[in-house]
Short mmCIF file of N, CA, C and O in Angstrom, two decimals:
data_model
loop_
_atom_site.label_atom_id
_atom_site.label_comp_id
_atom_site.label_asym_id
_atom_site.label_seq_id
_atom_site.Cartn_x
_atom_site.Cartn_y
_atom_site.Cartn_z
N UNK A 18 0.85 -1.15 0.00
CA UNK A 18 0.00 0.00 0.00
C UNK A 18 0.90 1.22 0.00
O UNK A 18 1.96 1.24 0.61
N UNK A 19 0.42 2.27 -0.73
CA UNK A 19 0.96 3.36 -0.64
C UNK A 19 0.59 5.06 -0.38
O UNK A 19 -0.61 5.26 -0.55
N UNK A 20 1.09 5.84 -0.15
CA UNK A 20 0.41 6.96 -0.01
C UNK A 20 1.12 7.93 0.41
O UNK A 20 2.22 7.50 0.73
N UNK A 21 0.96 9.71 0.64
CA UNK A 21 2.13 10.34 0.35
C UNK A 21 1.50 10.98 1.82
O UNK A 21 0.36 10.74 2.21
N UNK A 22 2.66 12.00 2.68
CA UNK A 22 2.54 12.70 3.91
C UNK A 22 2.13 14.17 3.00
O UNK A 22 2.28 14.52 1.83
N UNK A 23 1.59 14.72 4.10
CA UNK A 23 1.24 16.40 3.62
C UNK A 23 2.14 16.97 3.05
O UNK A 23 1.76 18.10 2.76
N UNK A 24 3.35 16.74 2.65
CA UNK A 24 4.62 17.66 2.09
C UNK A 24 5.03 17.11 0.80
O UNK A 24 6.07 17.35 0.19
N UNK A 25 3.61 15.94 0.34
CA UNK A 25 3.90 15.15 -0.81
C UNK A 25 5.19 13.96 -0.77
O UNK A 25 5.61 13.55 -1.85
N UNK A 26 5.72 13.48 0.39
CA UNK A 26 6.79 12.48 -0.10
C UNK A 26 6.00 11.05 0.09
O UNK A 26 5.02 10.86 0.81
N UNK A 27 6.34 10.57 -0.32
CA UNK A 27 6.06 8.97 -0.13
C UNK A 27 5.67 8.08 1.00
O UNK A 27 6.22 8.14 2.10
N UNK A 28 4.99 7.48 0.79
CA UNK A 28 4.98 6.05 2.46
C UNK A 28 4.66 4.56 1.95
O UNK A 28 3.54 4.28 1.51
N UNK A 29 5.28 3.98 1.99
CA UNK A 29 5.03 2.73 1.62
C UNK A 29 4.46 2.12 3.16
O UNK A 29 4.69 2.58 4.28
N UNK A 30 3.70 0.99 2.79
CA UNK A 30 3.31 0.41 4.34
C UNK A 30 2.80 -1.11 3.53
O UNK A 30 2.27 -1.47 2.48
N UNK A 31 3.41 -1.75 4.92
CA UNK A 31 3.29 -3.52 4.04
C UNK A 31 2.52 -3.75 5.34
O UNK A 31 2.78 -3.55 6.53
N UNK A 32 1.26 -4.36 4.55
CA UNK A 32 0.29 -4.75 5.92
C UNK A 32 0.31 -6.27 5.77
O UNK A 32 0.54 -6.57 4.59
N UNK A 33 0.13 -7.42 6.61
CA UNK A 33 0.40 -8.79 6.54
C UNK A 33 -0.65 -9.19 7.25
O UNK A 33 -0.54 -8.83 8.42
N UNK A 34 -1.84 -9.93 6.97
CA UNK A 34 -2.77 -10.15 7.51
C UNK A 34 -3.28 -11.97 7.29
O UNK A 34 -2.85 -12.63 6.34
N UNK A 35 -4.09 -12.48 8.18
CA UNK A 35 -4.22 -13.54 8.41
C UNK A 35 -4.90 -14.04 7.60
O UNK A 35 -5.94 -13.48 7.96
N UNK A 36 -5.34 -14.89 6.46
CA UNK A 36 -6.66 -14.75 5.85
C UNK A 36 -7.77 -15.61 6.71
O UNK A 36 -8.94 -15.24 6.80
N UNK A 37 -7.17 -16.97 7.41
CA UNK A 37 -7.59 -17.95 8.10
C UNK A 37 -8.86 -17.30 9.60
O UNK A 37 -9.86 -17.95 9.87
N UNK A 38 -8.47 -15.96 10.35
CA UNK A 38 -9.17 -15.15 11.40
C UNK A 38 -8.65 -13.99 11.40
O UNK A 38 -8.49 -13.28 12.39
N UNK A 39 -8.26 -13.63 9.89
CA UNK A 39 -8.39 -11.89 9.47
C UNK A 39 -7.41 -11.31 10.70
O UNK A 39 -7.51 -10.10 10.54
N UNK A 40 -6.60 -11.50 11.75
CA UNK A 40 -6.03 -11.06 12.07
C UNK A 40 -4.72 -10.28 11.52
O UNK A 40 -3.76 -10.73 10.88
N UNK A 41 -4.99 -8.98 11.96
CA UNK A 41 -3.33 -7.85 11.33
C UNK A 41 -1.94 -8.28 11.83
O UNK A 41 -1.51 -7.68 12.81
N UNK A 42 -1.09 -9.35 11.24
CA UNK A 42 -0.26 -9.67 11.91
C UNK A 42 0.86 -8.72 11.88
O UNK A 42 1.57 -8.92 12.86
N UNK A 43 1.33 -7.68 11.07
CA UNK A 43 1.95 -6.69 11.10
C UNK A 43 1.60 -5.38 10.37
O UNK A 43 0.69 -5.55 9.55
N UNK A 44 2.02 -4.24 10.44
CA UNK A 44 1.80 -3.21 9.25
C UNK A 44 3.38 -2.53 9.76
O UNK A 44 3.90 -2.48 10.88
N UNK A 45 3.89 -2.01 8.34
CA UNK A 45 5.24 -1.81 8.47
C UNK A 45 5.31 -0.75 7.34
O UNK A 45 4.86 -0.76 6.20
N UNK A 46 6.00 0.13 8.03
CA UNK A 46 5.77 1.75 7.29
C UNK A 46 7.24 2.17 7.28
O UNK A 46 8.07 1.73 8.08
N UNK A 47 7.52 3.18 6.16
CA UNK A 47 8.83 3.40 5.74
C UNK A 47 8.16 3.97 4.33
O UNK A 47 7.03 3.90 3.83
N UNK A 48 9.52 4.61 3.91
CA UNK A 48 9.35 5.62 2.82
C UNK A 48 9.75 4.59 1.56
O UNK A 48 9.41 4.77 0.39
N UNK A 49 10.57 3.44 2.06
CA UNK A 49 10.95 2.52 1.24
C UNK A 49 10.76 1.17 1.66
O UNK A 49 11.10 0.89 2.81
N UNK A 50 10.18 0.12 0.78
CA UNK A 50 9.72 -1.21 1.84
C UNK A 50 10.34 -2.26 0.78
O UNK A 50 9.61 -2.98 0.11
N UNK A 51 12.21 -2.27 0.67
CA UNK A 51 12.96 -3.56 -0.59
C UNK A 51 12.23 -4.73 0.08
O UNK A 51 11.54 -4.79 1.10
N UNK A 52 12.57 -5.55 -0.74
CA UNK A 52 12.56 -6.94 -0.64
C UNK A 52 13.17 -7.63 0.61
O UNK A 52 12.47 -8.54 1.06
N UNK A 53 14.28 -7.40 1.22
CA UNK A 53 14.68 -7.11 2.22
C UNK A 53 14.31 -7.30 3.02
O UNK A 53 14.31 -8.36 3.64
N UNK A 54 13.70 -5.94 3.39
CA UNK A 54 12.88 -5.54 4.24
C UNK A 54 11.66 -6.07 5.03
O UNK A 54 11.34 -6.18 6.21
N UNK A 55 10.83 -6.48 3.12
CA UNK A 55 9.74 -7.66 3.44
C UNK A 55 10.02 -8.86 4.74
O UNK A 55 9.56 -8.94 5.88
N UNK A 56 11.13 -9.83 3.86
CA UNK A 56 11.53 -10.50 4.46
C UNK A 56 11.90 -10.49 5.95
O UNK A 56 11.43 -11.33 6.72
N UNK A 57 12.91 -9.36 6.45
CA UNK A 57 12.74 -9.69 7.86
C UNK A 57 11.49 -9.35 8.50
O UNK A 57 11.23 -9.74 9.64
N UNK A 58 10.49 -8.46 7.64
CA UNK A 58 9.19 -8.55 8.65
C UNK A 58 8.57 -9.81 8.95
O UNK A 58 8.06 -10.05 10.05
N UNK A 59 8.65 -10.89 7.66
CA UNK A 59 8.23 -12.10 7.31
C UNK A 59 8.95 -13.14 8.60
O UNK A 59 8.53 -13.97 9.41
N UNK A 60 10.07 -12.63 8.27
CA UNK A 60 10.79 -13.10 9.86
C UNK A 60 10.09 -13.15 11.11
O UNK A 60 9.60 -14.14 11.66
N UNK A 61 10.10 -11.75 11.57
CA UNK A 61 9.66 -11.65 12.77
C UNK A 61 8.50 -11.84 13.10
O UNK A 61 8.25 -11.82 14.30
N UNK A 62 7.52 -12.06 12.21
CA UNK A 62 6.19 -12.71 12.26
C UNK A 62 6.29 -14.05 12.46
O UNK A 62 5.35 -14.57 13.06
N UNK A 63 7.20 -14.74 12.11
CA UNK A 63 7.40 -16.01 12.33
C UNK A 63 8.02 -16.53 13.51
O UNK A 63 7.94 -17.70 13.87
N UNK A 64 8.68 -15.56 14.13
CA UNK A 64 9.26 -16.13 15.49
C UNK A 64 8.08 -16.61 16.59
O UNK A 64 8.13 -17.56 17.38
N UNK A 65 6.98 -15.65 16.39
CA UNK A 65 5.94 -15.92 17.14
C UNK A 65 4.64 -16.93 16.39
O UNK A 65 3.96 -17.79 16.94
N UNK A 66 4.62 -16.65 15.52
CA UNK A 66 3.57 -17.60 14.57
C UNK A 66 4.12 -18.75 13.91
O UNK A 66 3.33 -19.70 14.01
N UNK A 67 4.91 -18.97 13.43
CA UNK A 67 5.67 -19.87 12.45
C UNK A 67 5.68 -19.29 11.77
O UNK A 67 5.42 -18.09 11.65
N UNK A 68 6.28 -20.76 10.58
CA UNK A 68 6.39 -19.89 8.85
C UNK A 68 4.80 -20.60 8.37
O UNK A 68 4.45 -21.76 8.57
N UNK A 69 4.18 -19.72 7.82
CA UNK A 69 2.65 -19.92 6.76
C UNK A 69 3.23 -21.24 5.86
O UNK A 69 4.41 -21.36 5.53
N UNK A 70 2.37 -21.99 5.59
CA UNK A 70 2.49 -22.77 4.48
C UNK A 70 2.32 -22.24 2.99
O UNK A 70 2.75 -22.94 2.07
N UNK A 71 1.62 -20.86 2.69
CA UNK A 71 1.65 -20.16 1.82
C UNK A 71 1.49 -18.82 2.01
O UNK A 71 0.62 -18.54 2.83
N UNK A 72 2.02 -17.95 1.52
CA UNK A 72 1.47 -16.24 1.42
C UNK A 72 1.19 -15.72 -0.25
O UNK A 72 1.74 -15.76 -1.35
N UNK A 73 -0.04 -15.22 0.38
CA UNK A 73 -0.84 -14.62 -1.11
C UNK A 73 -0.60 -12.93 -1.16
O UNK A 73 -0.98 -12.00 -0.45
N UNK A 74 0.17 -13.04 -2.27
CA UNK A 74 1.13 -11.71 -2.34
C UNK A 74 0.60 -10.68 -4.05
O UNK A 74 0.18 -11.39 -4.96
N UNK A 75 0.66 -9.45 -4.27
CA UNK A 75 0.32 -9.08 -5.40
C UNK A 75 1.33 -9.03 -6.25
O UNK A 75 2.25 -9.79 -5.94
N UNK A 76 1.47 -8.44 -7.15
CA UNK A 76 2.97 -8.53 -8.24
C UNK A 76 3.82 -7.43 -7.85
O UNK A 76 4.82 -7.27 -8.56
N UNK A 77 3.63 -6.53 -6.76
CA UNK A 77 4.87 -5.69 -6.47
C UNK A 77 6.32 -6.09 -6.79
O UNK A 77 6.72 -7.25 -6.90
N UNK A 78 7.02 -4.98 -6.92
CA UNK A 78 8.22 -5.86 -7.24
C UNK A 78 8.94 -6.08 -5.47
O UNK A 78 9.83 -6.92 -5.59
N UNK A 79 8.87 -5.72 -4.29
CA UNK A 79 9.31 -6.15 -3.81
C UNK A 79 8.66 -7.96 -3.36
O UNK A 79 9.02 -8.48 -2.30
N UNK A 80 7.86 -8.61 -4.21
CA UNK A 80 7.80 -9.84 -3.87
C UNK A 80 7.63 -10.37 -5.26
O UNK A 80 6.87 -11.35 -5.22
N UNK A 81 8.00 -10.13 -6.35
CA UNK A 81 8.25 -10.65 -7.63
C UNK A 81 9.89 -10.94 -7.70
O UNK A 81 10.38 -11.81 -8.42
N UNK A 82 10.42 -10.33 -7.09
CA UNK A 82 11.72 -10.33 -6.54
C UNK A 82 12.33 -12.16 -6.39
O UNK A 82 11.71 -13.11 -5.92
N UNK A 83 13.95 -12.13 -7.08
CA UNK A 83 14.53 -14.14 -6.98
C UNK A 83 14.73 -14.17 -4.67
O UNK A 83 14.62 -15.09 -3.86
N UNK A 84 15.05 -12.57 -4.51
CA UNK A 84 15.37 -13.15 -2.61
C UNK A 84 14.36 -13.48 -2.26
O UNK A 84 14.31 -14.59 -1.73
N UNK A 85 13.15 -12.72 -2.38
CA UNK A 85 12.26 -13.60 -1.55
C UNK A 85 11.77 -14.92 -2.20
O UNK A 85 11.45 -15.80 -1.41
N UNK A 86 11.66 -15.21 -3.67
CA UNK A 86 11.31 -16.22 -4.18
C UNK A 86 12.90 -17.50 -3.35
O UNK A 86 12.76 -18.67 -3.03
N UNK A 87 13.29 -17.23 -3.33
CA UNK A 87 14.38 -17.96 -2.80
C UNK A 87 14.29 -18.07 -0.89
O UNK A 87 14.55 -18.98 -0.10
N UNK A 88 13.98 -17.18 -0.77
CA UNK A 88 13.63 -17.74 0.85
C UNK A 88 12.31 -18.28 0.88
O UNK A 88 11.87 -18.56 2.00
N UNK A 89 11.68 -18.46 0.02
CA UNK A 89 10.49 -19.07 0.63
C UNK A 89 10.22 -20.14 0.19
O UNK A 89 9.22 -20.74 0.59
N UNK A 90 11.45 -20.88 -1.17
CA UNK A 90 11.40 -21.90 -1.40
C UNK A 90 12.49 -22.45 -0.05
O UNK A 90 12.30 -23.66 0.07
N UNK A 91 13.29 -22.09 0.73
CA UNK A 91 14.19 -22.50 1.66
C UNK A 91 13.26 -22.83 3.10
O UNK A 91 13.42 -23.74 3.91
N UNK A 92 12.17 -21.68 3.09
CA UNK A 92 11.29 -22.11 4.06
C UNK A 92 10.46 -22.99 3.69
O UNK A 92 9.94 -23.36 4.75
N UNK A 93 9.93 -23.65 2.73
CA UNK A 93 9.28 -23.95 2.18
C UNK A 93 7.67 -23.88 1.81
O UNK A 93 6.87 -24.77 1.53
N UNK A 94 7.51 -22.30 1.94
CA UNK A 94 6.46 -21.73 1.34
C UNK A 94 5.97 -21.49 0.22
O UNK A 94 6.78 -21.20 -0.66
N UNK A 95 4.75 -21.51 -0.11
CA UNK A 95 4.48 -21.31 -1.19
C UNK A 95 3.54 -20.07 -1.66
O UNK A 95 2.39 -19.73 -1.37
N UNK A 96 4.64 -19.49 -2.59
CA UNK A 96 4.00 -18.00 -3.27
C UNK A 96 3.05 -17.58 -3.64
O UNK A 96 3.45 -16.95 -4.62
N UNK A 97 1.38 -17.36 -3.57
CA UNK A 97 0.62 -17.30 -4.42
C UNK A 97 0.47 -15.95 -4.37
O UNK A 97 0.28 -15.22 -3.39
N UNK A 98 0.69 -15.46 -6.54
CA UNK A 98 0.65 -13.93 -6.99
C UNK A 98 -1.25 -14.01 -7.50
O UNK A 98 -1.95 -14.90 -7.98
N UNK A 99 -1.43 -13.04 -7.21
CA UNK A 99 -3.21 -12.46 -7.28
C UNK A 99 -2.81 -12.44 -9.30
O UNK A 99 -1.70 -12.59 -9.82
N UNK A 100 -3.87 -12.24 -9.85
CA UNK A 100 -3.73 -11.65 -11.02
C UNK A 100 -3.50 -10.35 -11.20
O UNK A 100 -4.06 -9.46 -10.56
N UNK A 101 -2.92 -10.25 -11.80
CA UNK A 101 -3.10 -8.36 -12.33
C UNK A 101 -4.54 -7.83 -12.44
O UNK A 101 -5.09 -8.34 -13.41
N UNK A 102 -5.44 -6.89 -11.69
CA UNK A 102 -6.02 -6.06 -12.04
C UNK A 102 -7.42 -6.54 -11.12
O UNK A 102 -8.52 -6.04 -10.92
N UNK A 103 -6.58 -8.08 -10.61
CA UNK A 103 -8.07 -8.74 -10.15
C UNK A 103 -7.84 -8.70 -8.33
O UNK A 103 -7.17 -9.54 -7.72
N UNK A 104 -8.49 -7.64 -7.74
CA UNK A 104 -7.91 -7.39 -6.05
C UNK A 104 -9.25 -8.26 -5.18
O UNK A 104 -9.24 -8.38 -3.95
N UNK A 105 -10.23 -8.76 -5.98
CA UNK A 105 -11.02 -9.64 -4.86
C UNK A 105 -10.32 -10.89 -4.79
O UNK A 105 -10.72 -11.58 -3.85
N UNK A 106 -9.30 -11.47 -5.56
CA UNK A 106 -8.32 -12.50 -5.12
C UNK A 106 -7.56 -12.14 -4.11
O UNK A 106 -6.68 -12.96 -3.85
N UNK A 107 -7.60 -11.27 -3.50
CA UNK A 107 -7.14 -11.07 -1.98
C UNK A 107 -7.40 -9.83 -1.40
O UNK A 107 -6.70 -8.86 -1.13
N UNK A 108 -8.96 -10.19 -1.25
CA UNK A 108 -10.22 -10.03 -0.79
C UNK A 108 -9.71 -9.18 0.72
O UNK A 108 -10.02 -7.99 0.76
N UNK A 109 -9.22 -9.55 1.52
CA UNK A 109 -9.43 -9.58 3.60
C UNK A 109 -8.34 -8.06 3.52
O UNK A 109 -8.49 -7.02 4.17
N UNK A 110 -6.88 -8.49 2.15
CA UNK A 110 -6.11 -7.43 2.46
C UNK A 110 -6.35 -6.01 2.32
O UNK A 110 -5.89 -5.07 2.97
N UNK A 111 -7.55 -6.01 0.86
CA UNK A 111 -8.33 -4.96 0.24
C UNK A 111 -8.75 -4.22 1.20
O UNK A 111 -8.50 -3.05 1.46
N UNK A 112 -9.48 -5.08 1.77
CA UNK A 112 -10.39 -4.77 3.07
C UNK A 112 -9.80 -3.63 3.95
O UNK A 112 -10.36 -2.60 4.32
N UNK A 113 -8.59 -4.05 4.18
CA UNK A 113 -8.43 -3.83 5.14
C UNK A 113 -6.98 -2.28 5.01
O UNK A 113 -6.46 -1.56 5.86
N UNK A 114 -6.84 -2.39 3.61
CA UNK A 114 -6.16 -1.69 2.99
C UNK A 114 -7.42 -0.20 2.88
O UNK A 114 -7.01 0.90 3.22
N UNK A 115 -8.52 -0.32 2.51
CA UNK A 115 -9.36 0.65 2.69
C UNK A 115 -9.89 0.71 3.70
O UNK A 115 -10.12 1.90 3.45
N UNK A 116 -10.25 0.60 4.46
CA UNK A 116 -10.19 0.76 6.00
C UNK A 116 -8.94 1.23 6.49
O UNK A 116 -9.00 2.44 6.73
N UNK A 117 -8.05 0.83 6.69
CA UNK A 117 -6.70 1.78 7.27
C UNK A 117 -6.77 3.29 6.56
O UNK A 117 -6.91 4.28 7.28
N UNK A 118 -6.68 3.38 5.31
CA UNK A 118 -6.88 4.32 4.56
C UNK A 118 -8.05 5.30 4.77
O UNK A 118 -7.74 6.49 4.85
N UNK A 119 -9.30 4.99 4.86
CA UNK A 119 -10.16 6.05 5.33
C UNK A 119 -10.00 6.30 6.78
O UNK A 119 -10.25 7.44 7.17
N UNK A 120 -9.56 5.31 7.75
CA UNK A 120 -9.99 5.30 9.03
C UNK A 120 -8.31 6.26 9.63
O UNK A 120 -8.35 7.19 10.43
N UNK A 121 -7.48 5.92 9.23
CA UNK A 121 -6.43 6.35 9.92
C UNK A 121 -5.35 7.26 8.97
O UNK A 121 -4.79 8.28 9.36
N UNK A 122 -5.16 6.53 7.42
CA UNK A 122 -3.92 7.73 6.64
C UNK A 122 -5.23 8.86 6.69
O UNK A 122 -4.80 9.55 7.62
N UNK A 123 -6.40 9.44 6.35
CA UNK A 123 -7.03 10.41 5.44
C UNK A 123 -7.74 10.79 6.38
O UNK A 123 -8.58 11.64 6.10
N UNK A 124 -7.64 10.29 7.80
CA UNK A 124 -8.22 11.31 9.34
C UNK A 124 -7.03 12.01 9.85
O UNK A 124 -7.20 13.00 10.56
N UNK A 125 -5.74 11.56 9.54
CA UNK A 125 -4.73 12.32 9.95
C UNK A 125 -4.19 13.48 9.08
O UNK A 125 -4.57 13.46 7.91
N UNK A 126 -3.24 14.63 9.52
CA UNK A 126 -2.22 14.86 8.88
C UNK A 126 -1.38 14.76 9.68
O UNK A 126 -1.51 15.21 10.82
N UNK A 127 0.15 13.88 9.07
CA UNK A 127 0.96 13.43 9.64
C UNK A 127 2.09 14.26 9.53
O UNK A 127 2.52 14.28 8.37
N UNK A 128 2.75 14.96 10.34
CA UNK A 128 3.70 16.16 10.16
C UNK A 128 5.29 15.57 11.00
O UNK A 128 6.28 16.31 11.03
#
């Protein structure tokens, strides 16, 4: 998800949610969110949860990306990409992506 502060710069925010009891297992904000990055959030979600048997991810490039395709064949997860253009294939994140968005980026200004 993305969206800009009152001075116009950027915010990336990677929200990670449960699909199984819709729980928000992280949201992770930064002006830049690499591949990287993903990953150790993916991490630290896992110290307490495990590793998912799959994560349903869109075509961003930070998860079209060979590192994470490569750690998650090492964890042995499996990738599932939504189609292009089609966002009720992951339906709970939408959700919840507009909801954060009306309820909290577009009630604030963040200075």
């Amino acid at each position: 998800m993305s969206d800009s502060l009152w001075d116009g710069r950027k915010i990336r925010l990677l929200n990670v949610i449960d699909d199984f009891n819709r729980e928000v297992l992280m949201i992770e904000t930064d002006t830049s969110l690499p591949t990287l990055r993903v990953i150790r959030c993916l991490e630290e979600i896992a110290q307490y949860r495990g590793y998912p048997q799959m994560i349903r991810v869109d075509n961003g490039p930070e998860f079209i990306s060979a590192k994470l395709d490569m750690w998650s064949k090492e964890k042995d997860i499996k990738l599932i990409f939504i189609q292009p253009g089609e966002p009720t294939q992951n339906a709970y994140i939408e959700r919840l992506n507009g909801t954060f968005r009306r309820d909290i980026l577009n009630a604030y200004v963040f200075k």
